[in-house]
């Protein structure tokens, strides 16, 4: 009997000890899971991560989009905005300019470009009659067929600049682009035009004076008048 009871006691001790090992393992995993859930359920003021994941999963289950993976980020953002509980502020747009000097030059260039493309006369008044101005766009198209020229944008600027010069010189009879000179400091456009004869009210040059040997405007070497510009909206200098 003593031996039997000893075996019985040992057996009981085995029954009491052996099931305890799996219970301890399950307890450890449960504790880790509870910690993860507690971490996910921390409310930072706009809700917890756990609640957000649940809302995203519910939205995907209800909507059943074909491209759920592609819409996941946008859907998450929309749900965050819908459940935002903080105070909102006005969106302030700040203009960030990387190069202020370049931006100022760009604005000035745009303003100058608008000046040369502006109509030479007031639409509410009678049309202003200009001199015979070369249709430079047609000539530029011909040069382009030959594989040369200034390019469409530069050609348009030249045509508009010639028209502006014609409006500023009422004594012009005809005007055309003579050419372009490439310089070391800058490039120069040269316009060639013909002006009306000398002003009859101007006093005649006296014999022996320097002006006496100069041919009058519109005759001989002075049959044409030339203007120079650096291009764009730069003024034409005679």
PDB file of N, CA, C and O in Angstrom, residues 39-107:
ATOM      1  N   UNK A  39      -1.142  48.630 -27.632  1.00  0.00           N
ATOM      2  CA  UNK A  39      -0.345  49.619 -28.355  1.00  0.00           C
ATOM      3  C   UNK A  39      -1.126  50.196 -29.532  1.00  0.00           C
ATOM      4  O   UNK A  39      -1.080  51.404 -29.801  1.00  0.00           O
ATOM      5  N   UNK A  40      -1.857  49.332 -30.237  1.00  0.00           N
ATOM      6  CA  UNK A  40      -2.634  49.790 -31.389  1.00  0.00           C
ATOM      7  C   UNK A  40      -3.833  50.635 -30.972  1.00  0.00           C
ATOM      8  O   UNK A  40      -4.310  51.464 -31.743  1.00  0.00           O
ATOM      9  N   UNK A  41      -4.324  50.416 -29.757  1.00  0.00           N
ATOM     10  CA  UNK A  41      -5.534  51.119 -29.307  1.00  0.00           C
ATOM     11  C   UNK A  41      -5.229  52.412 -28.567  1.00  0.00           C
ATOM     12  O   UNK A  41      -6.133  53.026 -28.014  1.00  0.00           O
ATOM     13  N   UNK A  42      -3.977  52.818 -28.553  1.00  0.00           N
ATOM     14  CA  UNK A  42      -3.631  54.086 -27.907  1.00  0.00           C
ATOM     15  C   UNK A  42      -4.234  55.232 -28.707  1.00  0.00           C
ATOM     16  O   UNK A  42      -4.001  55.368 -29.917  1.00  0.00           O
ATOM     17  N   UNK A  43      -5.023  56.064 -28.072  1.00  0.00           N
ATOM     18  CA  UNK A  43      -5.683  57.190 -28.736  1.00  0.00           C
ATOM     19  C   UNK A  43      -4.772  58.409 -28.634  1.00  0.00           C
ATOM     20  O   UNK A  43      -4.474  58.902 -27.539  1.00  0.00           O
ATOM     21  N   UNK A  44      -4.328  58.914 -29.796  1.00  0.00           N
ATOM     22  CA  UNK A  44      -3.443  60.077 -29.833  1.00  0.00           C
ATOM     23  C   UNK A  44      -4.211  61.388 -29.971  1.00  0.00           C
ATOM     24  O   UNK A  44      -3.607  62.436 -30.173  1.00  0.00           O
ATOM     25  N   UNK A  45      -5.540  61.334 -29.884  1.00  0.00           N
ATOM     26  CA  UNK A  45      -6.348  62.540 -30.021  1.00  0.00           C
ATOM     27  C   UNK A  45      -7.255  62.497 -31.227  1.00  0.00           C
ATOM     28  O   UNK A  45      -8.333  63.085 -31.238  1.00  0.00           O
ATOM     29  N   UNK A  46      -6.822  61.802 -32.279  1.00  0.00           N
ATOM     30  CA  UNK A  46      -7.615  61.652 -33.500  1.00  0.00           C
ATOM     31  C   UNK A  46      -8.054  60.209 -33.696  1.00  0.00           C
ATOM     32  O   UNK A  46      -8.407  59.814 -34.805  1.00  0.00           O
ATOM     33  N   UNK A  47      -8.021  59.410 -32.648  1.00  0.00           N
ATOM     34  CA  UNK A  47      -8.373  58.009 -32.765  1.00  0.00           C
ATOM     35  C   UNK A  47      -7.143  57.133 -32.675  1.00  0.00           C
ATOM     36  O   UNK A  47      -6.007  57.592 -32.684  1.00  0.00           O
ATOM     37  N   UNK A  48      -7.360  55.839 -32.592  1.00  0.00           N
ATOM     38  CA  UNK A  48      -6.262  54.895 -32.476  1.00  0.00           C
ATOM     39  C   UNK A  48      -5.984  54.242 -33.827  1.00  0.00           C
ATOM     40  O   UNK A  48      -6.817  54.262 -34.743  1.00  0.00           O
ATOM     41  N   UNK A  49      -4.800  53.661 -33.917  1.00  0.00           N
ATOM     42  CA  UNK A  49      -4.417  52.959 -35.141  1.00  0.00           C
ATOM     43  C   UNK A  49      -5.299  51.741 -35.355  1.00  0.00           C
ATOM     44  O   UNK A  49      -5.653  51.405 -36.493  1.00  0.00           O
ATOM     45  N   UNK A  50      -5.681  51.083 -34.278  1.00  0.00           N
ATOM     46  CA  UNK A  50      -6.540  49.898 -34.383  1.00  0.00           C
ATOM     47  C   UNK A  50      -7.899  50.263 -34.988  1.00  0.00           C
ATOM     48  O   UNK A  50      -8.384  49.593 -35.899  1.00  0.00           O
ATOM     49  N   UNK A  51      -8.504  51.343 -34.492  1.00  0.00           N
ATOM     50  CA  UNK A  51      -9.799  51.760 -35.031  1.00  0.00           C
ATOM     51  C   UNK A  51      -9.678  52.169 -36.496  1.00  0.00           C
ATOM     52  O   UNK A  51     -10.568  51.906 -37.308  1.00  0.00           O
ATOM     53  N   UNK A  52      -8.570  52.816 -36.837  1.00  0.00           N
ATOM     54  CA  UNK A  52      -8.380  53.243 -38.229  1.00  0.00           C
ATOM     55  C   UNK A  52      -8.252  52.046 -39.162  1.00  0.00           C
ATOM     56  O   UNK A  52      -8.829  52.026 -40.256  1.00  0.00           O
ATOM     57  N   UNK A  53      -7.485  51.036 -38.749  1.00  0.00           N
ATOM     58  CA  UNK A  53      -7.335  49.831 -39.573  1.00  0.00           C
ATOM     59  C   UNK A  53      -8.682  49.127 -39.742  1.00  0.00           C
ATOM     60  O   UNK A  53      -9.016  48.635 -40.823  1.00  0.00           O
ATOM     61  N   UNK A  54      -9.470  49.115 -38.675  1.00  0.00           N
ATOM     62  CA  UNK A  54     -10.791  48.488 -38.753  1.00  0.00           C
ATOM     63  C   UNK A  54     -11.684  49.249 -39.741  1.00  0.00           C
ATOM     64  O   UNK A  54     -12.399  48.651 -40.541  1.00  0.00           O
ATOM     65  N   UNK A  55     -11.649  50.591 -39.692  1.00  0.00           N
ATOM     66  CA  UNK A  55     -12.466  51.381 -40.627  1.00  0.00           C
ATOM     67  C   UNK A  55     -12.024  51.174 -42.069  1.00  0.00           C
ATOM     68  O   UNK A  55     -12.852  51.094 -42.984  1.00  0.00           O
ATOM     69  N   UNK A  56     -10.711  51.083 -42.303  1.00  0.00           N
ATOM     70  CA  UNK A  56     -10.213  50.840 -43.658  1.00  0.00           C
ATOM     71  C   UNK A  56     -10.673  49.475 -44.160  1.00  0.00           C
ATOM     72  O   UNK A  56     -11.132  49.332 -45.302  1.00  0.00           O
ATOM     73  N   UNK A  57     -10.577  48.454 -43.307  1.00  0.00           N
ATOM     74  CA  UNK A  57     -11.006  47.108 -43.701  1.00  0.00           C
ATOM     75  C   UNK A  57     -12.506  47.068 -43.979  1.00  0.00           C
ATOM     76  O   UNK A  57     -12.957  46.438 -44.949  1.00  0.00           O
ATOM     77  N   UNK A  58     -13.298  47.754 -43.148  1.00  0.00           N
ATOM     78  CA  UNK A  58     -14.746  47.794 -43.378  1.00  0.00           C
ATOM     79  C   UNK A  58     -15.089  48.499 -44.682  1.00  0.00           C
ATOM     80  O   UNK A  58     -15.971  48.066 -45.436  1.00  0.00           O
ATOM     81  N   UNK A  59     -14.370  49.608 -44.967  1.00  0.00           N
ATOM     82  CA  UNK A  59     -14.631  50.337 -46.209  1.00  0.00           C
ATOM     83  C   UNK A  59     -14.292  49.483 -47.428  1.00  0.00           C
ATOM     84  O   UNK A  59     -15.026  49.474 -48.422  1.00  0.00           O
ATOM     85  N   UNK A  60     -13.192  48.750 -47.364  1.00  0.00           N
ATOM     86  CA  UNK A  60     -12.824  47.872 -48.473  1.00  0.00           C
ATOM     87  C   UNK A  60     -13.828  46.739 -48.635  1.00  0.00           C
ATOM     88  O   UNK A  60     -14.144  46.333 -49.757  1.00  0.00           O
ATOM     89  N   UNK A  61     -14.335  46.229 -47.510  1.00  0.00           N
ATOM     90  CA  UNK A  61     -15.314  45.141 -47.581  1.00  0.00           C
ATOM     91  C   UNK A  61     -16.644  45.627 -48.146  1.00  0.00           C
ATOM     92  O   UNK A  61     -17.332  44.887 -48.863  1.00  0.00           O
ATOM     93  N   UNK A  62     -17.019  46.858 -47.857  1.00  0.00           N
ATOM     94  CA  UNK A  62     -18.299  47.391 -48.347  1.00  0.00           C
ATOM     95  C   UNK A  62     -18.197  47.815 -49.811  1.00  0.00           C
ATOM     96  O   UNK A  62     -19.044  47.477 -50.639  1.00  0.00           O
ATOM     97  N   UNK A  63     -17.155  48.565 -50.144  1.00  0.00           N
ATOM     98  CA  UNK A  63     -17.034  49.094 -51.505  1.00  0.00           C
ATOM     99  C   UNK A  63     -16.573  48.034 -52.508  1.00  0.00           C
ATOM    100  O   UNK A  63     -16.943  48.082 -53.679  1.00  0.00           O
ATOM    101  N   UNK A  64     -15.715  47.118 -52.062  1.00  0.00           N
ATOM    102  CA  UNK A  64     -15.169  46.060 -52.915  1.00  0.00           C
ATOM    103  C   UNK A  64     -14.549  46.633 -54.195  1.00  0.00           C
ATOM    104  O   UNK A  64     -14.943  46.302 -55.312  1.00  0.00           O
ATOM    105  N   UNK A  65     -13.565  47.539 -54.095  1.00  0.00           N
ATOM    106  CA  UNK A  65     -12.946  48.095 -55.306  1.00  0.00           C
ATOM    107  C   UNK A  65     -12.082  47.062 -56.018  1.00  0.00           C
ATOM    108  O   UNK A  65     -11.520  46.160 -55.389  1.00  0.00           O
ATOM    109  N   UNK A  66     -12.001  47.218 -57.333  1.00  0.00           N
ATOM    110  CA  UNK A  66     -11.187  46.279 -58.114  1.00  0.00           C
ATOM    111  C   UNK A  66      -9.696  46.481 -57.851  1.00  0.00           C
ATOM    112  O   UNK A  66      -8.924  45.523 -57.837  1.00  0.00           O
ATOM    113  N   UNK A  67      -9.301  47.732 -57.674  1.00  0.00           N
ATOM    114  CA  UNK A  67      -7.894  48.038 -57.419  1.00  0.00           C
ATOM    115  C   UNK A  67      -7.727  48.512 -55.983  1.00  0.00           C
ATOM    116  O   UNK A  67      -7.384  49.669 -55.720  1.00  0.00           O
ATOM    117  N   UNK A  68      -8.025  47.622 -55.051  1.00  0.00           N
ATOM    118  CA  UNK A  68      -7.986  47.989 -53.634  1.00  0.00           C
ATOM    119  C   UNK A  68      -6.593  48.420 -53.201  1.00  0.00           C
ATOM    120  O   UNK A  68      -6.439  49.360 -52.417  1.00  0.00           O
ATOM    121  N   UNK A  69      -5.569  47.754 -53.712  1.00  0.00           N
ATOM    122  CA  UNK A  69      -4.210  48.099 -53.308  1.00  0.00           C
ATOM    123  C   UNK A  69      -3.834  49.496 -53.768  1.00  0.00           C
ATOM    124  O   UNK A  69      -3.180  50.250 -53.039  1.00  0.00           O
ATOM    125  N   UNK A  70      -4.265  49.887 -54.972  1.00  0.00           N
ATOM    126  CA  UNK A  70      -3.932  51.212 -55.488  1.00  0.00           C
ATOM    127  C   UNK A  70      -4.701  52.309 -54.754  1.00  0.00           C
ATOM    128  O   UNK A  70      -4.226  53.432 -54.630  1.00  0.00           O
ATOM    129  N   UNK A  71      -5.895  51.993 -54.237  1.00  0.00           N
ATOM    130  CA  UNK A  71      -6.718  52.984 -53.558  1.00  0.00           C
ATOM    131  C   UNK A  71      -6.528  52.989 -52.048  1.00  0.00           C
ATOM    132  O   UNK A  71      -7.178  53.757 -51.345  1.00  0.00           O
ATOM    133  N   UNK A  72      -5.651  52.142 -51.540  1.00  0.00           N
ATOM    134  CA  UNK A  72      -5.509  52.007 -50.097  1.00  0.00           C
ATOM    135  C   UNK A  72      -5.038  53.311 -49.458  1.00  0.00           C
ATOM    136  O   UNK A  72      -5.603  53.751 -48.442  1.00  0.00           O
ATOM    137  N   UNK A  73      -4.004  53.950 -50.017  1.00  0.00           N
ATOM    138  CA  UNK A  73      -3.480  55.172 -49.414  1.00  0.00           C
ATOM    139  C   UNK A  73      -4.509  56.302 -49.453  1.00  0.00           C
ATOM    140  O   UNK A  73      -4.700  57.017 -48.471  1.00  0.00           O
ATOM    141  N   UNK A  74      -5.201  56.461 -50.600  1.00  0.00           N
ATOM    142  CA  UNK A  74      -6.192  57.527 -50.704  1.00  0.00           C
ATOM    143  C   UNK A  74      -7.377  57.282 -49.782  1.00  0.00           C
ATOM    144  O   UNK A  74      -7.905  58.201 -49.156  1.00  0.00           O
ATOM    145  N   UNK A  75      -7.800  56.023 -49.690  1.00  0.00           N
ATOM    146  CA  UNK A  75      -8.899  55.686 -48.786  1.00  0.00           C
ATOM    147  C   UNK A  75      -8.513  55.956 -47.335  1.00  0.00           C
ATOM    148  O   UNK A  75      -9.310  56.504 -46.552  1.00  0.00           O
ATOM    149  N   UNK A  76      -7.297  55.602 -46.960  1.00  0.00           N
ATOM    150  CA  UNK A  76      -6.830  55.859 -45.600  1.00  0.00           C
ATOM    151  C   UNK A  76      -6.789  57.355 -45.309  1.00  0.00           C
ATOM    152  O   UNK A  76      -7.183  57.806 -44.233  1.00  0.00           O
ATOM    153  N   UNK A  77      -6.328  58.148 -46.293  1.00  0.00           N
ATOM    154  CA  UNK A  77      -6.270  59.597 -46.108  1.00  0.00           C
ATOM    155  C   UNK A  77      -7.664  60.192 -45.956  1.00  0.00           C
ATOM    156  O   UNK A  77      -7.895  61.059 -45.104  1.00  0.00           O
ATOM    157  N   UNK A  78      -8.620  59.734 -46.764  1.00  0.00           N
ATOM    158  CA  UNK A  78      -9.992  60.244 -46.671  1.00  0.00           C
ATOM    159  C   UNK A  78     -10.619  59.907 -45.319  1.00  0.00           C
ATOM    160  O   UNK A  78     -11.324  60.736 -44.730  1.00  0.00           O
ATOM    161  N   UNK A  79     -10.364  58.707 -44.825  1.00  0.00           N
ATOM    162  CA  UNK A  79     -10.913  58.333 -43.516  1.00  0.00           C
ATOM    163  C   UNK A  79     -10.271  59.139 -42.392  1.00  0.00           C
ATOM    164  O   UNK A  79     -10.942  59.504 -41.422  1.00  0.00           O
ATOM    165  N   UNK A  80      -8.993  59.444 -42.527  1.00  0.00           N
ATOM    166  CA  UNK A  80      -8.341  60.278 -41.517  1.00  0.00           C
ATOM    167  C   UNK A  80      -8.944  61.672 -41.484  1.00  0.00           C
ATOM    168  O   UNK A  80      -9.194  62.243 -40.418  1.00  0.00           O
ATOM    169  N   UNK A  81      -9.175  62.248 -42.680  1.00  0.00           N
ATOM    170  CA  UNK A  81      -9.774  63.580 -42.726  1.00  0.00           C
ATOM    171  C   UNK A  81     -11.196  63.575 -42.177  1.00  0.00           C
ATOM    172  O   UNK A  81     -11.626  64.539 -41.533  1.00  0.00           O
ATOM    173  N   UNK A  82     -11.944  62.496 -42.435  1.00  0.00           N
ATOM    174  CA  UNK A  82     -13.329  62.433 -41.975  1.00  0.00           C
ATOM    175  C   UNK A  82     -13.426  62.319 -40.460  1.00  0.00           C
ATOM    176  O   UNK A  82     -14.398  62.774 -39.859  1.00  0.00           O
ATOM    177  N   UNK A  83     -12.421  61.712 -39.832  1.00  0.00           N
ATOM    178  CA  UNK A  83     -12.473  61.505 -38.370  1.00  0.00           C
ATOM    179  C   UNK A  83     -11.569  62.471 -37.624  1.00  0.00           C
ATOM    180  O   UNK A  83     -11.333  62.284 -36.430  1.00  0.00           O
ATOM    181  N   UNK A  84     -11.068  63.488 -38.317  1.00  0.00           N
ATOM    182  CA  UNK A  84     -10.169  64.439 -37.650  1.00  0.00           C
ATOM    183  C   UNK A  84     -10.967  65.282 -36.657  1.00  0.00           C
ATOM    184  O   UNK A  84     -11.997  65.866 -36.995  1.00  0.00           O
ATOM    185  N   UNK A  85     -10.503  65.358 -35.419  1.00  0.00           N
ATOM    186  CA  UNK A  85     -11.218  66.057 -34.363  1.00  0.00           C
ATOM    187  C   UNK A  85     -10.507  67.316 -33.897  1.00  0.00           C
ATOM    188  O   UNK A  85     -10.948  67.976 -32.967  1.00  0.00           O
ATOM    189  N   UNK A  86      -9.405  67.665 -34.517  1.00  0.00           N
ATOM    190  CA  UNK A  86      -8.677  68.868 -34.125  1.00  0.00           C
ATOM    191  C   UNK A  86      -9.242  70.109 -34.790  1.00  0.00           C
ATOM    192  O   UNK A  86     -10.154  70.053 -35.621  1.00  0.00           O
ATOM    193  N   UNK A  87      -8.691  71.235 -34.445  1.00  0.00           N
ATOM    194  CA  UNK A  87      -9.127  72.501 -35.031  1.00  0.00           C
ATOM    195  C   UNK A  87      -8.394  72.729 -36.340  1.00  0.00           C
ATOM    196  O   UNK A  87      -7.195  72.480 -36.449  1.00  0.00           O
ATOM    197  N   UNK A  88      -9.123  73.171 -37.333  1.00  0.00           N
ATOM    198  CA  UNK A  88      -8.555  73.409 -38.657  1.00  0.00           C
ATOM    199  C   UNK A  88      -8.170  74.869 -38.805  1.00  0.00           C
ATOM    200  O   UNK A  88      -8.762  75.753 -38.187  1.00  0.00           O
ATOM    201  N   UNK A  89      -7.192  75.129 -39.627  1.00  0.00           N
ATOM    202  CA  UNK A  89      -6.732  76.487 -39.914  1.00  0.00           C
ATOM    203  C   UNK A  89      -6.797  76.726 -41.405  1.00  0.00           C
ATOM    204  O   UNK A  89      -6.876  75.791 -42.208  1.00  0.00           O
ATOM    205  N   UNK A  90      -6.778  77.978 -41.792  1.00  0.00           N
ATOM    206  CA  UNK A  90      -6.826  78.327 -43.202  1.00  0.00           C
ATOM    207  C   UNK A  90      -5.524  77.929 -43.881  1.00  0.00           C
ATOM    208  O   UNK A  90      -4.441  78.079 -43.316  1.00  0.00           O
ATOM    209  N   UNK A  91      -5.674  77.427 -45.096  1.00  0.00           N
ATOM    210  CA  UNK A  91      -4.501  77.066 -45.888  1.00  0.00           C
ATOM    211  C   UNK A  91      -3.881  78.335 -46.451  1.00  0.00           C
ATOM    212  O   UNK A  91      -4.512  79.073 -47.204  1.00  0.00           O
ATOM    213  N   UNK A  92      -2.656  78.586 -46.099  1.00  0.00           N
ATOM    214  CA  UNK A  92      -1.948  79.779 -46.555  1.00  0.00           C
ATOM    215  C   UNK A  92      -0.980  79.379 -47.654  1.00  0.00           C
ATOM    216  O   UNK A  92      -0.133  78.498 -47.457  1.00  0.00           O
ATOM    217  N   UNK A  93      -1.135  79.983 -48.813  1.00  0.00           N
ATOM    218  CA  UNK A  93      -0.253  79.686 -49.938  1.00  0.00           C
ATOM    219  C   UNK A  93       0.955  80.620 -49.885  1.00  0.00           C
ATOM    220  O   UNK A  93       0.805  81.841 -49.900  1.00  0.00           O
ATOM    221  N   UNK A  94       2.112  80.034 -49.814  1.00  0.00           N
ATOM    222  CA  UNK A  94       3.351  80.793 -49.784  1.00  0.00           C
ATOM    223  C   UNK A  94       4.078  80.595 -51.101  1.00  0.00           C
ATOM    224  O   UNK A  94       4.330  79.471 -51.524  1.00  0.00           O
ATOM    225  N   UNK A  95       4.369  81.697 -51.743  1.00  0.00           N
ATOM    226  CA  UNK A  95       5.090  81.632 -53.022  1.00  0.00           C
ATOM    227  C   UNK A  95       6.579  81.509 -52.738  1.00  0.00           C
ATOM    228  O   UNK A  95       7.191  82.405 -52.131  1.00  0.00           O
ATOM    229  N   UNK A  96       7.132  80.377 -53.122  1.00  0.00           N
ATOM    230  CA  UNK A  96       8.544  80.105 -52.897  1.00  0.00           C
ATOM    231  C   UNK A  96       9.286  80.294 -54.208  1.00  0.00           C
ATOM    232  O   UNK A  96       8.994  79.637 -55.208  1.00  0.00           O
ATOM    233  N   UNK A  97      10.209  81.209 -54.216  1.00  0.00           N
ATOM    234  CA  UNK A  97      10.998  81.518 -55.411  1.00  0.00           C
ATOM    235  C   UNK A  97      12.439  81.103 -55.143  1.00  0.00           C
ATOM    236  O   UNK A  97      13.074  81.585 -54.189  1.00  0.00           O
ATOM    237  N   UNK A  98      12.938  80.198 -55.948  1.00  0.00           N
ATOM    238  CA  UNK A  98      14.304  79.712 -55.751  1.00  0.00           C
ATOM    239  C   UNK A  98      15.329  80.773 -56.112  1.00  0.00           C
ATOM    240  O   UNK A  98      16.325  80.958 -55.422  1.00  0.00           O
ATOM    241  N   UNK A  99      15.070  81.500 -57.202  1.00  0.00           N
ATOM    242  CA  UNK A  99      15.989  82.542 -57.667  1.00  0.00           C
ATOM    243  C   UNK A  99      15.176  83.803 -57.886  1.00  0.00           C
ATOM    244  O   UNK A  99      14.496  83.950 -58.902  1.00  0.00           O
ATOM    245  N   UNK A 100      15.229  84.726 -56.929  1.00  0.00           N
ATOM    246  CA  UNK A 100      14.421  85.945 -57.004  1.00  0.00           C
ATOM    247  C   UNK A 100      14.829  86.817 -58.184  1.00  0.00           C
ATOM    248  O   UNK A 100      13.984  87.413 -58.860  1.00  0.00           O
ATOM    249  N   UNK A 101      16.127  86.907 -58.448  1.00  0.00           N
ATOM    250  CA  UNK A 101      16.595  87.741 -59.549  1.00  0.00           C
ATOM    251  C   UNK A 101      16.113  87.197 -60.897  1.00  0.00           C
ATOM    252  O   UNK A 101      15.663  87.956 -61.764  1.00  0.00           O
ATOM    253  N   UNK A 102      16.193  85.879 -61.066  1.00  0.00           N
ATOM    254  CA  UNK A 102      15.721  85.276 -62.318  1.00  0.00           C
ATOM    255  C   UNK A 102      14.217  85.439 -62.470  1.00  0.00           C
ATOM    256  O   UNK A 102      13.709  85.670 -63.577  1.00  0.00           O
ATOM    257  N   UNK A 103      13.482  85.331 -61.360  1.00  0.00           N
ATOM    258  CA  UNK A 103      12.032  85.508 -61.422  1.00  0.00           C
ATOM    259  C   UNK A 103      11.668  86.934 -61.800  1.00  0.00           C
ATOM    260  O   UNK A 103      10.728  87.170 -62.566  1.00  0.00           O
ATOM    261  N   UNK A 104      12.417  87.901 -61.278  1.00  0.00           N
ATOM    262  CA  UNK A 104      12.168  89.308 -61.634  1.00  0.00           C
ATOM    263  C   UNK A 104      12.456  89.562 -63.109  1.00  0.00           C
ATOM    264  O   UNK A 104      11.711  90.280 -63.784  1.00  0.00           O
ATOM    265  N   UNK A 105      13.510  88.962 -63.617  1.00  0.00           N
ATOM    266  CA  UNK A 105      13.827  89.106 -65.047  1.00  0.00           C
ATOM    267  C   UNK A 105      12.761  88.445 -65.905  1.00  0.00           C
ATOM    268  O   UNK A 105      12.401  88.958 -66.980  1.00  0.00           O
ATOM    269  N   UNK A 106      12.225  87.319 -65.450  1.00  0.00           N
ATOM    270  CA  UNK A 106      11.170  86.657 -66.213  1.00  0.00           C
ATOM    271  C   UNK A 106       9.908  87.510 -66.280  1.00  0.00           C
ATOM    272  O   UNK A 106       9.293  87.642 -67.343  1.00  0.00           O
ATOM    273  N   UNK A 107       9.536  88.116 -65.148  1.00  0.00           N
ATOM    274  CA  UNK A 107       8.360  88.988 -65.150  1.00  0.00           C
ATOM    275  C   UNK A 107       8.569  90.201 -66.045  1.00  0.00           C
ATOM    276  O   UNK A 107       7.656  90.610 -66.771  1.00  0.00           O
TER     277      UNK A 107
END
